Amino acid sequence: MTAPGAPTRPTGLKPMSLVDSVRKVIVPIHKEGYVFIAIGVVATLVLGQLWAPFGWLGTLITLWICYFFRDPVRIVPQRDGLVISPADGRISQIASALPPPELELPPEPMTRISVFMNVFDCHVNRSPVAGRIAKMAYTPGLFLNAELDKASEDNERNALAIETRAGIVGVVQIAGLIARRIVPFVKEGDHLAPGERFGLIRFGSRVDIYLPQGVIPLVGEGQTAIAGETVLADFSGNDAGRVFRGI
């Protein structure tokens, strides 16, 4: 029996369990990483039998693989005209450049924003805008340092031309010095929402975003960007009135 005046628990509410608390702290891992984690676990067990320090080293490497393939929930700004960062990393360059020829866009300079991802950044890439994938093209190539300007032309890459109400936005996933695999989650003709996952690059790389000339970037070189959250530009010419959703 509850004493008179004692606080009562609202009906219909359940106390949060320890499992629920842990789930809220642990960042989800993308399924593309499962096989690498399994390999790491097996290698750790085998090496640990040979020499204990090898087992500890394998454990550290396996934990790093789990960290690399993390896929956190992001709070995506929701307003027409916003261009959101497709990748976690550092804004390495903002320049005027021609779009990749495989996208078959007019040979006119566009504003290119490059986001460089190191091996500690989250490598799940997200759509910067809402629109339809009008063109998607994979181009084999080299594996130069992704920070080099010529990596945009010489490196292995996967390019998307996304049709939006404000025009075409180009997004190019570029393999890097260590990266050896670009994994797409979408295909030509698919419709994307802002912040929707469209691909992943394994182990260090770069993503270029091509915007129509005249669009003013809202970020600067050296700034850290967060995929699905950082606003790179605004087609409407202002930066007010955003709403958000988690994805």
Coordinates of N, CA and C in Angstrom, one line a residue:
M1 N 0.9 -1.2 0.0 CA 0.0 0.0 0.0 C 0.9 1.2 0.0
T2 N 0.5 2.2 -0.8 CA 1.3 3.5 -0.9 C 0.8 4.4 0.2
A3 N 1.8 5.0 0.9 CA 1.5 5.9 2.0 C 0.9 7.2 1.4
P4 N 0.0 7.8 2.2 CA -0.6 9.1 1.7 C 0.5 10.1 1.4
G5 N 0.4 10.8 0.2 CA 1.4 11.8 -0.1 C 2.7 11.3 -0.7
A6 N 2.9 10.0 -0.8 CA 4.1 9.4 -1.4 C 4.0 9.5 -2.9
P7 N 5.2 9.8 -3.6 CA 5.2 9.8 -5.0 C 4.8 8.5 -5.6
T8 N 4.1 8.5 -6.7 CA 3.7 7.3 -7.4 C 4.3 7.2 -8.8
R9 N 4.6 6.0 -9.3 CA 5.2 5.8 -10.6 C 4.1 5.9 -11.6
P10 N 4.3 6.6 -12.7 CA 3.2 6.7 -13.7 C 2.9 5.4 -14.3
T11 N 1.6 5.1 -14.5 CA 1.2 3.8 -15.0 C 1.6 3.7 -16.5
G12 N 1.9 2.4 -16.9 CA 2.3 2.2 -18.3 C 3.8 2.3 -18.6
L13 N 4.6 2.8 -17.6 CA 6.0 3.0 -17.8 C 6.8 1.9 -17.2
K14 N 7.7 1.4 -17.9 CA 8.6 0.3 -17.4 C 10.0 0.8 -17.1
P15 N 10.6 0.4 -16.0 CA 12.0 0.8 -15.8 C 12.9 0.3 -16.9
M16 N 13.9 1.2 -17.2 CA 14.9 0.8 -18.2 C 15.8 -0.3 -17.7
S17 N 15.9 -1.4 -18.5 CA 16.7 -2.5 -18.0 C 18.2 -2.3 -18.4
L18 N 19.0 -3.1 -17.8 CA 20.5 -2.9 -18.1 C 20.8 -3.2 -19.5
V19 N 20.0 -4.1 -20.2 CA 20.2 -4.4 -21.6 C 19.9 -3.2 -22.4
D20 N 18.7 -2.5 -22.1 CA 18.3 -1.3 -22.8 C 19.4 -0.2 -22.7
S21 N 20.0 -0.1 -21.5 CA 21.0 1.0 -21.3 C 22.2 0.7 -22.1
V22 N 22.6 -0.6 -22.2 CA 23.8 -0.9 -23.0 C 23.6 -0.7 -24.4
R23 N 22.4 -1.0 -24.9 CA 22.0 -0.8 -26.3 C 22.1 0.6 -26.7
K24 N 21.7 1.5 -25.8 CA 21.8 3.0 -26.1 C 23.2 3.5 -26.2
V25 N 24.1 2.8 -25.5 CA 25.5 3.2 -25.5 C 26.3 2.7 -26.7
I26 N 26.1 1.4 -27.0 CA 26.8 0.7 -28.0 C 26.3 1.2 -29.4
V27 N 27.3 1.6 -30.3 CA 27.0 2.0 -31.6 C 26.8 0.8 -32.5
P28 N 25.7 0.7 -33.3 CA 25.5 -0.4 -34.2 C 26.7 -0.6 -35.2
I29 N 26.9 -1.8 -35.6 CA 27.9 -2.2 -36.6 C 27.2 -2.5 -37.9
H30 N 27.7 -2.0 -39.0 CA 27.1 -2.3 -40.3 C 27.4 -3.7 -40.7
K31 N 26.5 -4.4 -41.3 CA 26.6 -5.8 -41.7 C 27.8 -6.1 -42.6
E32 N 28.3 -5.1 -43.3 CA 29.4 -5.3 -44.2 C 30.7 -5.6 -43.4
G33 N 30.6 -5.3 -42.1 CA 31.8 -5.6 -41.2 C 31.8 -7.0 -40.6
Y34 N 30.7 -7.7 -40.6 CA 30.5 -8.9 -39.9 C 31.6 -9.9 -40.3
V35 N 31.8 -10.1 -41.6 CA 32.8 -11.1 -42.0 C 34.2 -10.7 -41.6
F36 N 34.6 -9.5 -41.6 CA 35.9 -9.0 -41.1 C 36.1 -9.2 -39.6
I37 N 35.0 -9.0 -38.9 CA 35.0 -9.2 -37.4 C 35.2 -10.7 -37.1
A38 N 34.5 -11.6 -37.9 CA 34.6 -13.0 -37.7 C 36.0 -13.5 -38.0
I39 N 36.6 -12.9 -39.1 CA 38.0 -13.3 -39.4 C 38.9 -12.9 -38.3
G40 N 38.7 -11.7 -37.7 CA 39.5 -11.2 -36.6 C 39.4 -12.0 -35.4
V41 N 38.2 -12.5 -35.1 CA 38.1 -13.3 -33.9 C 38.8 -14.7 -34.1
V42 N 38.6 -15.3 -35.2 CA 39.3 -16.6 -35.5 C 40.8 -16.4 -35.5
A43 N 41.3 -15.4 -36.1 CA 42.7 -15.2 -36.1 C 43.3 -14.9 -34.7
T44 N 42.5 -14.2 -33.9 CA 42.9 -13.9 -32.5 C 43.0 -15.2 -31.7
L45 N 42.0 -16.1 -31.9 CA 42.1 -17.4 -31.2 C 43.3 -18.2 -31.6
V46 N 43.5 -18.3 -32.9 CA 44.6 -19.1 -33.4 C 46.0 -18.5 -32.9
L47 N 46.1 -17.2 -33.1 CA 47.4 -16.6 -32.8 C 47.6 -16.6 -31.3
G48 N 46.5 -16.5 -30.5 CA 46.7 -16.6 -29.0 C 47.2 -17.9 -28.6
Q49 N 46.9 -19.0 -29.3 CA 47.4 -20.3 -29.0 C 48.9 -20.4 -29.2
L50 N 49.4 -19.7 -30.2 CA 50.8 -19.7 -30.6 C 51.6 -18.9 -29.6
W51 N 51.1 -17.7 -29.2 CA 51.9 -16.9 -28.3 C 50.9 -15.8 -27.7
A52 N 50.8 -15.7 -26.4 CA 49.8 -14.9 -25.8 C 49.8 -13.4 -26.3
P53 N 51.0 -12.8 -26.4 CA 51.0 -11.4 -27.0 C 50.3 -11.3 -28.3
F54 N 50.4 -12.3 -29.2 CA 49.7 -12.3 -30.5 C 48.2 -12.2 -30.3
G55 N 47.7 -12.9 -29.3 CA 46.3 -12.9 -29.0 C 45.8 -11.5 -28.6
W56 N 46.6 -10.8 -27.7 CA 46.2 -9.5 -27.3 C 46.3 -8.5 -28.5
L57 N 47.3 -8.7 -29.4 CA 47.3 -7.9 -30.6 C 46.1 -8.1 -31.5
G58 N 45.8 -9.4 -31.7 CA 44.6 -9.7 -32.4 C 43.3 -9.2 -31.9
T59 N 43.2 -9.1 -30.5 CA 42.1 -8.6 -29.9 C 41.9 -7.1 -30.2
L60 N 43.1 -6.4 -30.1 CA 43.1 -4.9 -30.4 C 42.6 -4.7 -31.9
I61 N 43.2 -5.5 -32.8 CA 42.8 -5.3 -34.2 C 41.4 -5.6 -34.4
T62 N 40.8 -6.6 -33.8 CA 39.4 -7.0 -34.0 C 38.5 -5.9 -33.4
L63 N 38.9 -5.3 -32.3 CA 38.1 -4.2 -31.7 C 38.2 -3.0 -32.7
W64 N 39.3 -2.7 -33.3 CA 39.4 -1.6 -34.2 C 38.5 -1.9 -35.4
I65 N 38.4 -3.1 -35.9 CA 37.5 -3.4 -37.0 C 36.1 -3.2 -36.7
C66 N 35.7 -3.5 -35.4 CA 34.3 -3.2 -35.0 C 34.1 -1.7 -35.0
Y67 N 35.1 -0.9 -34.6 CA 35.0 0.5 -34.5 C 34.9 1.1 -35.9
F68 N 35.7 0.5 -36.9 CA 35.7 1.0 -38.2 C 34.3 0.9 -38.9
F69 N 33.7 -0.3 -38.7 CA 32.4 -0.5 -39.3 C 31.2 -0.1 -38.6
R70 N 31.4 0.8 -37.6 CA 30.3 1.4 -36.9 C 29.3 2.1 -37.8
D71 N 28.1 2.1 -37.4 CA 27.0 2.8 -38.2 C 26.1 3.5 -37.3
P72 N 26.5 4.7 -36.8 CA 25.7 5.4 -35.8 C 24.4 6.0 -36.4
V73 N 23.4 6.2 -35.6 CA 22.2 7.0 -35.9 C 22.6 8.5 -36.1
R74 N 22.2 9.1 -37.1 CA 22.4 10.5 -37.3 C 21.1 11.3 -37.3
I75 N 21.2 12.6 -36.9 CA 20.1 13.4 -36.8 C 20.1 14.3 -38.1
V76 N 19.3 14.1 -39.1 CA 19.4 14.7 -40.4 C 18.6 16.0 -40.5
P77 N 19.2 17.1 -40.8 CA 18.4 18.3 -41.0 C 17.4 18.1 -42.1
Q78 N 16.2 18.5 -41.9 CA 15.1 18.3 -42.9 C 14.5 19.7 -43.4
R79 N 15.0 20.1 -44.5 CA 14.5 21.3 -45.1 C 14.9 21.3 -46.6
D80 N 14.0 21.6 -47.5 CA 14.3 21.6 -48.9 C 15.5 22.6 -49.2
G81 N 16.4 22.1 -50.0 CA 17.5 23.0 -50.4 C 18.8 22.7 -49.7
L82 N 18.8 22.0 -48.6 CA 20.0 21.8 -47.8 C 20.8 20.7 -48.5
V83 N 22.2 20.9 -48.5 CA 23.1 19.8 -48.9 C 23.9 19.4 -47.7
I84 N 23.7 18.1 -47.4 CA 24.3 17.5 -46.2 C 25.6 16.7 -46.5
S85 N 26.5 16.7 -45.6 CA 27.8 16.0 -45.8 C 27.5 14.5 -46.0
P86 N 28.1 13.9 -47.1 CA 27.9 12.5 -47.3 C 28.8 11.6 -46.5
A87 N 29.8 12.3 -45.9 CA 30.9 11.5 -45.2 C 31.4 12.1 -44.0
D88 N 31.8 11.3 -43.0 CA 32.6 11.8 -41.9 C 34.0 12.2 -42.3
G89 N 34.6 13.2 -41.8 CA 36.0 13.5 -42.1 C 36.2 15.0 -42.1
R90 N 37.4 15.3 -42.8 CA 37.8 16.7 -42.8 C 37.6 17.3 -44.2
I91 N 37.1 18.5 -44.2 CA 36.9 19.2 -45.5 C 38.3 19.5 -46.0
S92 N 38.8 18.7 -47.0 CA 40.2 18.9 -47.4 C 40.4 19.9 -48.5
Q93 N 39.3 20.1 -49.3 CA 39.4 21.1 -50.4 C 38.1 21.6 -50.8
I94 N 38.0 22.9 -51.2 CA 36.8 23.5 -51.8 C 37.3 24.2 -53.0
A95 N 36.9 23.7 -54.2 CA 37.5 24.3 -55.5 C 36.5 24.2 -56.6
S96 N 36.8 24.9 -57.7 CA 36.0 24.8 -58.9 C 36.6 23.8 -59.8
A97 N 35.8 22.8 -60.2 CA 36.4 21.7 -61.0 C 35.4 21.1 -61.9
L98 N 35.8 20.4 -63.0 CA 34.9 19.8 -63.9 C 34.4 18.5 -63.3
P99 N 33.2 18.1 -63.5 CA 32.7 16.8 -62.9 C 33.3 15.7 -63.7
P100 N 33.3 14.5 -63.1 CA 33.8 13.3 -63.8 C 33.1 13.0 -65.1
P101 N 33.8 12.7 -66.2 CA 33.2 12.6 -67.5 C 32.2 11.4 -67.5
E102 N 32.3 10.4 -66.7 CA 31.4 9.3 -66.7 C 30.0 9.7 -66.2
L103 N 29.8 10.8 -65.6 CA 28.5 11.3 -65.2 C 27.7 11.9 -66.3
E104 N 28.5 12.2 -67.4 CA 27.9 12.8 -68.7 C 27.1 14.1 -68.4
L105 N 27.7 14.9 -67.5 CA 27.2 16.2 -67.2 C 27.8 17.2 -68.1
P106 N 27.2 18.4 -68.3 CA 27.9 19.4 -69.2 C 29.3 19.7 -68.7
P107 N 30.2 19.8 -69.7 CA 31.6 20.1 -69.3 C 31.9 21.5 -68.8
E108 N 31.2 21.8 -67.7 CA 31.3 23.1 -67.1 C 31.8 23.0 -65.7
P109 N 32.6 23.9 -65.2 CA 33.1 23.8 -63.8 C 31.9 23.8 -62.8
M110 N 32.1 23.0 -61.7 CA 31.1 23.0 -60.6 C 31.9 23.2 -59.3
T111 N 31.2 23.6 -58.3 CA 31.8 23.7 -57.0 C 32.0 22.4 -56.4
R112 N 33.3 22.0 -56.1 CA 33.6 20.7 -55.6 C 34.1 20.8 -54.1
I113 N 33.4 20.1 -53.2 CA 33.7 20.0 -51.8 C 34.2 18.6 -51.6
S114 N 35.5 18.5 -51.1 CA 36.1 17.2 -50.9 C 36.1 16.9 -49.4
V115 N 35.7 15.7 -49.0 CA 35.7 15.3 -47.6 C 36.7 14.1 -47.5
F116 N 37.8 14.2 -46.8 CA 38.8 13.2 -46.6 C 38.5 12.4 -45.4
M117 N 38.4 11.0 -45.5 CA 38.1 10.1 -44.4 C 39.4 9.4 -44.0
N118 N 39.9 9.5 -42.8 CA 41.0 8.6 -42.4 C 40.5 7.3 -41.8
V119 N 41.4 6.4 -41.4 CA 41.0 5.1 -41.0 C 40.2 5.1 -39.7
F120 N 40.1 6.2 -39.0 CA 39.3 6.2 -37.8 C 38.0 6.9 -37.9
D121 N 37.7 7.4 -39.1 CA 36.3 8.0 -39.4 C 35.3 6.9 -39.7
C122 N 34.1 7.2 -39.5 CA 33.0 6.3 -39.9 C 32.9 6.3 -41.4
H123 N 32.9 5.1 -42.1 CA 33.0 5.1 -43.6 C 31.6 4.7 -44.3
V124 N 30.5 4.8 -43.5 CA 29.2 4.6 -44.2 C 28.9 6.0 -44.8
N125 N 28.6 6.0 -46.1 CA 28.3 7.3 -46.8 C 26.8 7.5 -46.9
R126 N 26.4 8.7 -46.9 CA 25.0 9.1 -46.9 C 24.7 10.1 -48.0
S127 N 23.5 10.0 -48.5 CA 23.1 10.9 -49.5 C 23.0 12.4 -49.0
P128 N 23.6 13.3 -49.8 CA 23.6 14.7 -49.4 C 22.3 15.4 -49.6
V129 N 21.5 14.9 -50.5 CA 20.3 15.5 -50.9 C 19.2 14.5 -51.1
A130 N 18.0 15.0 -51.3 CA 16.9 14.1 -51.8 C 16.8 14.2 -53.3
G131 N 16.7 13.0 -53.9 CA 16.6 13.0 -55.3 C 16.7 11.6 -55.9
R132 N 16.7 11.5 -57.2 CA 16.8 10.3 -58.0 C 18.2 10.1 -58.5
I133 N 18.7 8.9 -58.5 CA 20.0 8.6 -59.1 C 19.9 8.5 -60.6
A134 N 20.2 9.6 -61.3 CA 20.0 9.6 -62.7 C 21.1 8.8 -63.4
K135 N 22.3 8.8 -62.8 CA 23.5 8.1 -63.4 C 24.3 7.6 -62.3
M136 N 24.8 6.3 -62.5 CA 25.7 5.7 -61.5 C 26.8 5.0 -62.3
A137 N 28.1 5.3 -62.0 CA 29.1 4.7 -62.9 C 30.3 4.4 -62.0
Y138 N 30.8 3.2 -62.1 CA 32.0 2.7 -61.4 C 33.2 2.8 -62.4
T139 N 34.3 3.4 -62.0 CA 35.5 3.5 -62.8 C 36.7 2.9 -62.1
P140 N 37.3 1.8 -62.6 CA 38.5 1.3 -62.0 C 39.7 2.3 -62.1
G141 N 40.7 2.1 -61.2 CA 41.8 3.1 -61.3 C 42.8 2.7 -60.3
L142 N 43.6 3.8 -60.0 CA 44.8 3.6 -59.0 C 44.3 3.8 -57.6
F143 N 45.3 3.6 -56.7 CA 45.0 3.8 -55.3 C 46.0 4.8 -54.7
L144 N 46.0 6.0 -55.2 CA 46.9 7.0 -54.7 C 46.3 7.6 -53.4
N145 N 47.1 8.4 -52.7 CA 46.7 9.1 -51.5 C 45.4 9.9 -51.9
A146 N 44.3 9.6 -51.2 CA 43.1 10.3 -51.5 C 43.1 11.8 -51.3
E147 N 44.1 12.3 -50.6 CA 44.1 13.7 -50.4 C 44.7 14.5 -51.6
L148 N 45.4 13.8 -52.5 CA 46.0 14.4 -53.7 C 44.9 14.8 -54.6
D149 N 45.1 16.0 -55.3 CA 44.0 16.5 -56.2 C 43.8 15.6 -57.3
K150 N 44.9 14.9 -57.8 CA 44.7 14.1 -59.0 C 44.0 12.7 -58.7
A151 N 43.8 12.5 -57.4 CA 43.1 11.3 -57.0 C 41.6 11.3 -57.6
S152 N 41.1 12.5 -57.8 CA 39.7 12.7 -58.4 C 39.7 12.1 -59.8
E153 N 40.8 12.1 -60.5 CA 40.8 11.6 -61.9 C 41.4 10.2 -62.0
D154 N 42.4 9.9 -61.2 CA 43.2 8.7 -61.4 C 42.7 7.5 -60.5
N155 N 42.1 7.8 -59.4 CA 41.8 6.7 -58.5 C 40.5 5.9 -58.8
E156 N 40.4 4.7 -58.3 CA 39.2 3.9 -58.4 C 38.1 4.7 -57.8
R157 N 36.9 4.8 -58.4 CA 35.8 5.6 -57.9 C 34.4 5.1 -58.3
N158 N 33.4 5.5 -57.6 CA 32.0 5.3 -57.9 C 31.3 6.6 -57.9
A159 N 30.7 7.0 -59.0 CA 30.1 8.3 -59.2 C 28.6 8.2 -59.3
L160 N 27.9 9.2 -58.7 CA 26.5 9.2 -58.8 C 26.1 10.7 -59.2
A161 N 25.1 10.8 -60.1 CA 24.5 12.0 -60.4 C 23.1 12.0 -59.9
I162 N 22.8 12.8 -58.9 CA 21.5 12.8 -58.2 C 20.7 14.0 -58.7
E163 N 19.5 13.7 -59.3 CA 18.6 14.7 -59.8 C 17.8 15.3 -58.6
T164 N 17.9 16.6 -58.4 CA 17.1 17.3 -57.4 C 16.3 18.4 -58.0
R165 N 15.4 19.0 -57.3 CA 14.6 20.1 -57.8 C 15.4 21.3 -58.1
A166 N 16.6 21.4 -57.5 CA 17.5 22.5 -57.6 C 18.6 22.2 -58.7
G167 N 18.6 21.0 -59.3 CA 19.6 20.7 -60.3 C 20.3 19.4 -59.9
I168 N 21.3 19.1 -60.7 CA 22.1 17.9 -60.5 C 23.2 18.1 -59.4
V169 N 23.3 17.1 -58.5 CA 24.3 17.1 -57.5 C 25.2 15.8 -57.8
G170 N 26.5 16.0 -58.0 CA 27.3 14.9 -58.2 C 28.0 14.4 -56.9
V171 N 28.0 13.1 -56.7 CA 28.7 12.5 -55.5 C 29.7 11.4 -56.0
V172 N 30.9 11.5 -55.6 CA 31.9 10.6 -56.0 C 32.6 10.0 -54.8
Q173 N 32.5 8.6 -54.7 CA 33.3 7.9 -53.7 C 34.6 7.5 -54.3
I174 N 35.7 7.9 -53.7 CA 37.1 7.7 -54.2 C 37.9 6.8 -53.3
A175 N 38.4 5.7 -53.8 CA 39.2 4.8 -53.1 C 40.6 5.5 -52.8
G176 N 41.2 5.1 -51.6 CA 42.4 5.8 -51.2 C 43.6 4.9 -51.3
L177 N 44.7 5.3 -50.5 CA 45.9 4.6 -50.5 C 45.7 3.2 -49.9
I178 N 44.9 3.1 -48.9 CA 44.6 1.8 -48.2 C 43.3 1.2 -48.7
A179 N 42.4 2.0 -49.0 CA 41.0 1.5 -49.4 C 41.2 0.6 -50.7
R180 N 40.5 -0.5 -50.7 CA 40.5 -1.4 -51.9 C 39.1 -1.8 -52.3
R181 N 38.1 -1.2 -51.7 CA 36.8 -1.7 -52.1 C 35.7 -0.6 -51.8
I182 N 35.0 -0.3 -52.9 CA 33.8 0.6 -52.7 C 32.6 -0.3 -52.8
V183 N 31.7 -0.2 -51.8 CA 30.6 -1.1 -51.7 C 29.3 -0.2 -51.8
P184 N 28.6 -0.3 -53.0 CA 27.3 0.5 -53.2 C 26.2 -0.3 -52.5
F185 N 25.2 0.5 -52.0 CA 24.0 0.0 -51.5 C 22.8 0.3 -52.4
V186 N 23.0 1.0 -53.4 CA 21.9 1.5 -54.3 C 22.2 1.2 -55.7
K187 N 21.3 1.5 -56.6 CA 21.5 1.3 -58.0 C 20.9 2.5 -58.8
E188 N 21.2 2.6 -60.0 CA 20.7 3.7 -60.9 C 19.2 3.7 -60.9
G189 N 18.6 4.8 -60.8 CA 17.1 4.9 -60.8 C 16.5 5.0 -59.4
D190 N 17.3 4.6 -58.4 CA 16.7 4.6 -57.0 C 16.5 6.1 -56.6
H191 N 15.5 6.2 -55.6 CA 15.3 7.5 -55.0 C 15.9 7.6 -53.6
L192 N 16.6 8.6 -53.3 CA 17.3 8.8 -52.0 C 16.6 9.9 -51.2
A193 N 16.6 9.7 -49.9 CA 16.2 10.7 -49.0 C 17.5 11.3 -48.4
P194 N 17.4 12.6 -47.9 CA 18.6 13.2 -47.3 C 19.1 12.3 -46.1
G195 N 20.4 12.0 -46.1 CA 21.0 11.2 -45.1 C 20.8 9.7 -45.2
E196 N 20.2 9.3 -46.3 CA 20.0 7.8 -46.5 C 21.4 7.2 -46.9
R197 N 21.7 6.1 -46.3 CA 22.9 5.4 -46.6 C 22.9 4.9 -48.1
F198 N 24.0 5.2 -48.8 CA 24.1 4.8 -50.2 C 25.3 3.9 -50.5
G199 N 26.3 3.8 -49.6 CA 27.5 3.1 -49.9 C 28.5 3.2 -48.7
L200 N 29.6 2.5 -48.9 CA 30.6 2.4 -47.9 C 32.0 2.2 -48.6
I201 N 33.0 2.8 -48.1 CA 34.4 2.6 -48.6 C 35.2 2.0 -47.5
R202 N 35.9 1.0 -47.8 CA 36.7 0.3 -46.8 C 38.1 0.9 -46.6
F203 N 38.4 1.3 -45.4 CA 39.7 1.6 -44.9 C 40.4 2.9 -45.5
G204 N 39.8 4.0 -45.4 CA 40.5 5.3 -45.7 C 40.2 5.8 -47.1
S205 N 39.6 6.9 -47.3 CA 39.3 7.3 -48.7 C 38.7 8.8 -48.7
R206 N 38.0 9.1 -49.7 CA 37.5 10.5 -49.9 C 36.2 10.5 -50.6
V207 N 35.3 11.5 -50.4 CA 34.1 11.7 -51.1 C 34.1 13.1 -51.6
D208 N 33.8 13.3 -52.9 CA 33.7 14.6 -53.5 C 32.2 14.9 -53.8
I209 N 31.8 16.1 -53.5 CA 30.4 16.6 -53.8 C 30.5 17.7 -54.8
Y210 N 29.8 17.6 -55.9 CA 29.8 18.6 -57.0 C 28.5 19.3 -57.0
L211 N 28.6 20.6 -56.8 CA 27.4 21.5 -56.7 C 27.4 22.5 -57.9
P212 N 26.2 22.9 -58.3 CA 26.2 23.9 -59.4 C 27.0 25.1 -59.1
Q213 N 27.7 25.7 -60.1 CA 28.5 26.8 -59.9 C 27.6 28.0 -59.3
G214 N 28.1 28.7 -58.4 CA 27.3 29.8 -57.8 C 26.8 29.4 -56.4
V215 N 26.7 28.1 -56.1 CA 26.2 27.7 -54.8 C 27.3 28.0 -53.8
I216 N 27.0 28.7 -52.7 CA 28.1 29.1 -51.8 C 28.2 28.1 -50.7
P217 N 29.4 27.5 -50.5 CA 29.6 26.5 -49.4 C 29.4 27.2 -48.1
L218 N 28.9 26.5 -47.1 CA 28.7 27.0 -45.8 C 29.7 26.4 -44.8
V219 N 30.7 25.7 -45.4 CA 31.8 25.1 -44.6 C 33.2 25.7 -45.1
G220 N 34.2 25.4 -44.4 CA 35.5 25.9 -44.8 C 36.5 24.7 -44.8
E221 N 37.6 24.9 -45.5 CA 38.7 23.9 -45.5 C 39.2 23.7 -44.1
G222 N 39.4 22.4 -43.8 CA 40.0 22.1 -42.5 C 38.9 21.8 -41.4
Q223 N 37.6 22.1 -41.8 CA 36.5 21.8 -40.8 C 36.2 20.4 -40.8
T224 N 35.8 19.9 -39.7 CA 35.3 18.5 -39.5 C 33.9 18.4 -39.9
A225 N 33.5 17.4 -40.8 CA 32.2 17.2 -41.2 C 31.6 15.9 -40.6
I226 N 30.3 15.8 -40.4 CA 29.7 14.6 -39.9 C 28.6 14.2 -40.9
A227 N 28.7 13.0 -41.4 CA 27.8 12.5 -42.4 C 26.4 12.5 -41.9
G228 N 25.5 13.1 -42.8 CA 24.1 13.1 -42.4 C 23.7 14.2 -41.5
E229 N 24.7 15.0 -41.0 CA 24.3 16.1 -40.1 C 24.9 17.5 -40.5
T230 N 26.1 17.5 -41.0 CA 26.8 18.8 -41.3 C 26.2 19.4 -42.6
V231 N 25.7 20.6 -42.5 CA 25.2 21.3 -43.7 C 26.4 21.9 -44.5
L232 N 26.5 21.4 -45.8 CA 27.6 21.9 -46.6 C 27.2 23.1 -47.4
A233 N 26.0 23.2 -47.8 CA 25.5 24.3 -48.6 C 24.0 24.4 -48.5
D234 N 23.4 25.5 -49.1 CA 22.0 25.7 -49.0 C 21.5 26.3 -50.4
F235 N 20.8 25.5 -51.2 CA 20.3 26.0 -52.5 C 19.4 27.2 -52.3
S236 N 18.7 27.3 -51.2 CA 17.7 28.4 -51.0 C 18.4 29.7 -50.6
G237 N 19.7 29.6 -50.3 CA 20.4 30.8 -50.0 C 20.3 31.3 -48.6
N238 N 19.7 30.5 -47.7 CA 19.6 30.9 -46.3 C 19.8 29.7 -45.4
D239 N 20.0 29.9 -44.1 CA 20.3 28.7 -43.3 C 19.5 28.8 -42.0
A240 N 18.1 28.9 -42.2 CA 17.2 29.0 -41.1 C 16.1 28.1 -41.3
G241 N 15.4 27.8 -40.2 CA 14.2 27.0 -40.3 C 14.4 25.5 -40.5
R242 N 15.5 24.9 -40.0 CA 15.7 23.5 -40.2 C 14.9 22.7 -39.2
V243 N 14.5 21.5 -39.6 CA 13.9 20.5 -38.7 C 14.8 19.3 -38.8
F244 N 14.7 18.3 -37.9 CA 15.6 17.2 -37.9 C 14.8 15.9 -37.8
R245 N 15.5 14.8 -38.2 CA 15.0 13.5 -38.0 C 16.1 12.5 -37.8
G246 N 16.0 11.4 -37.1 CA 17.0 10.5 -36.9 C 16.9 9.4 -38.0
I247 N 18.1 8.9 -38.5 CA 18.1 7.8 -39.5 C 19.3 7.0 -39.3

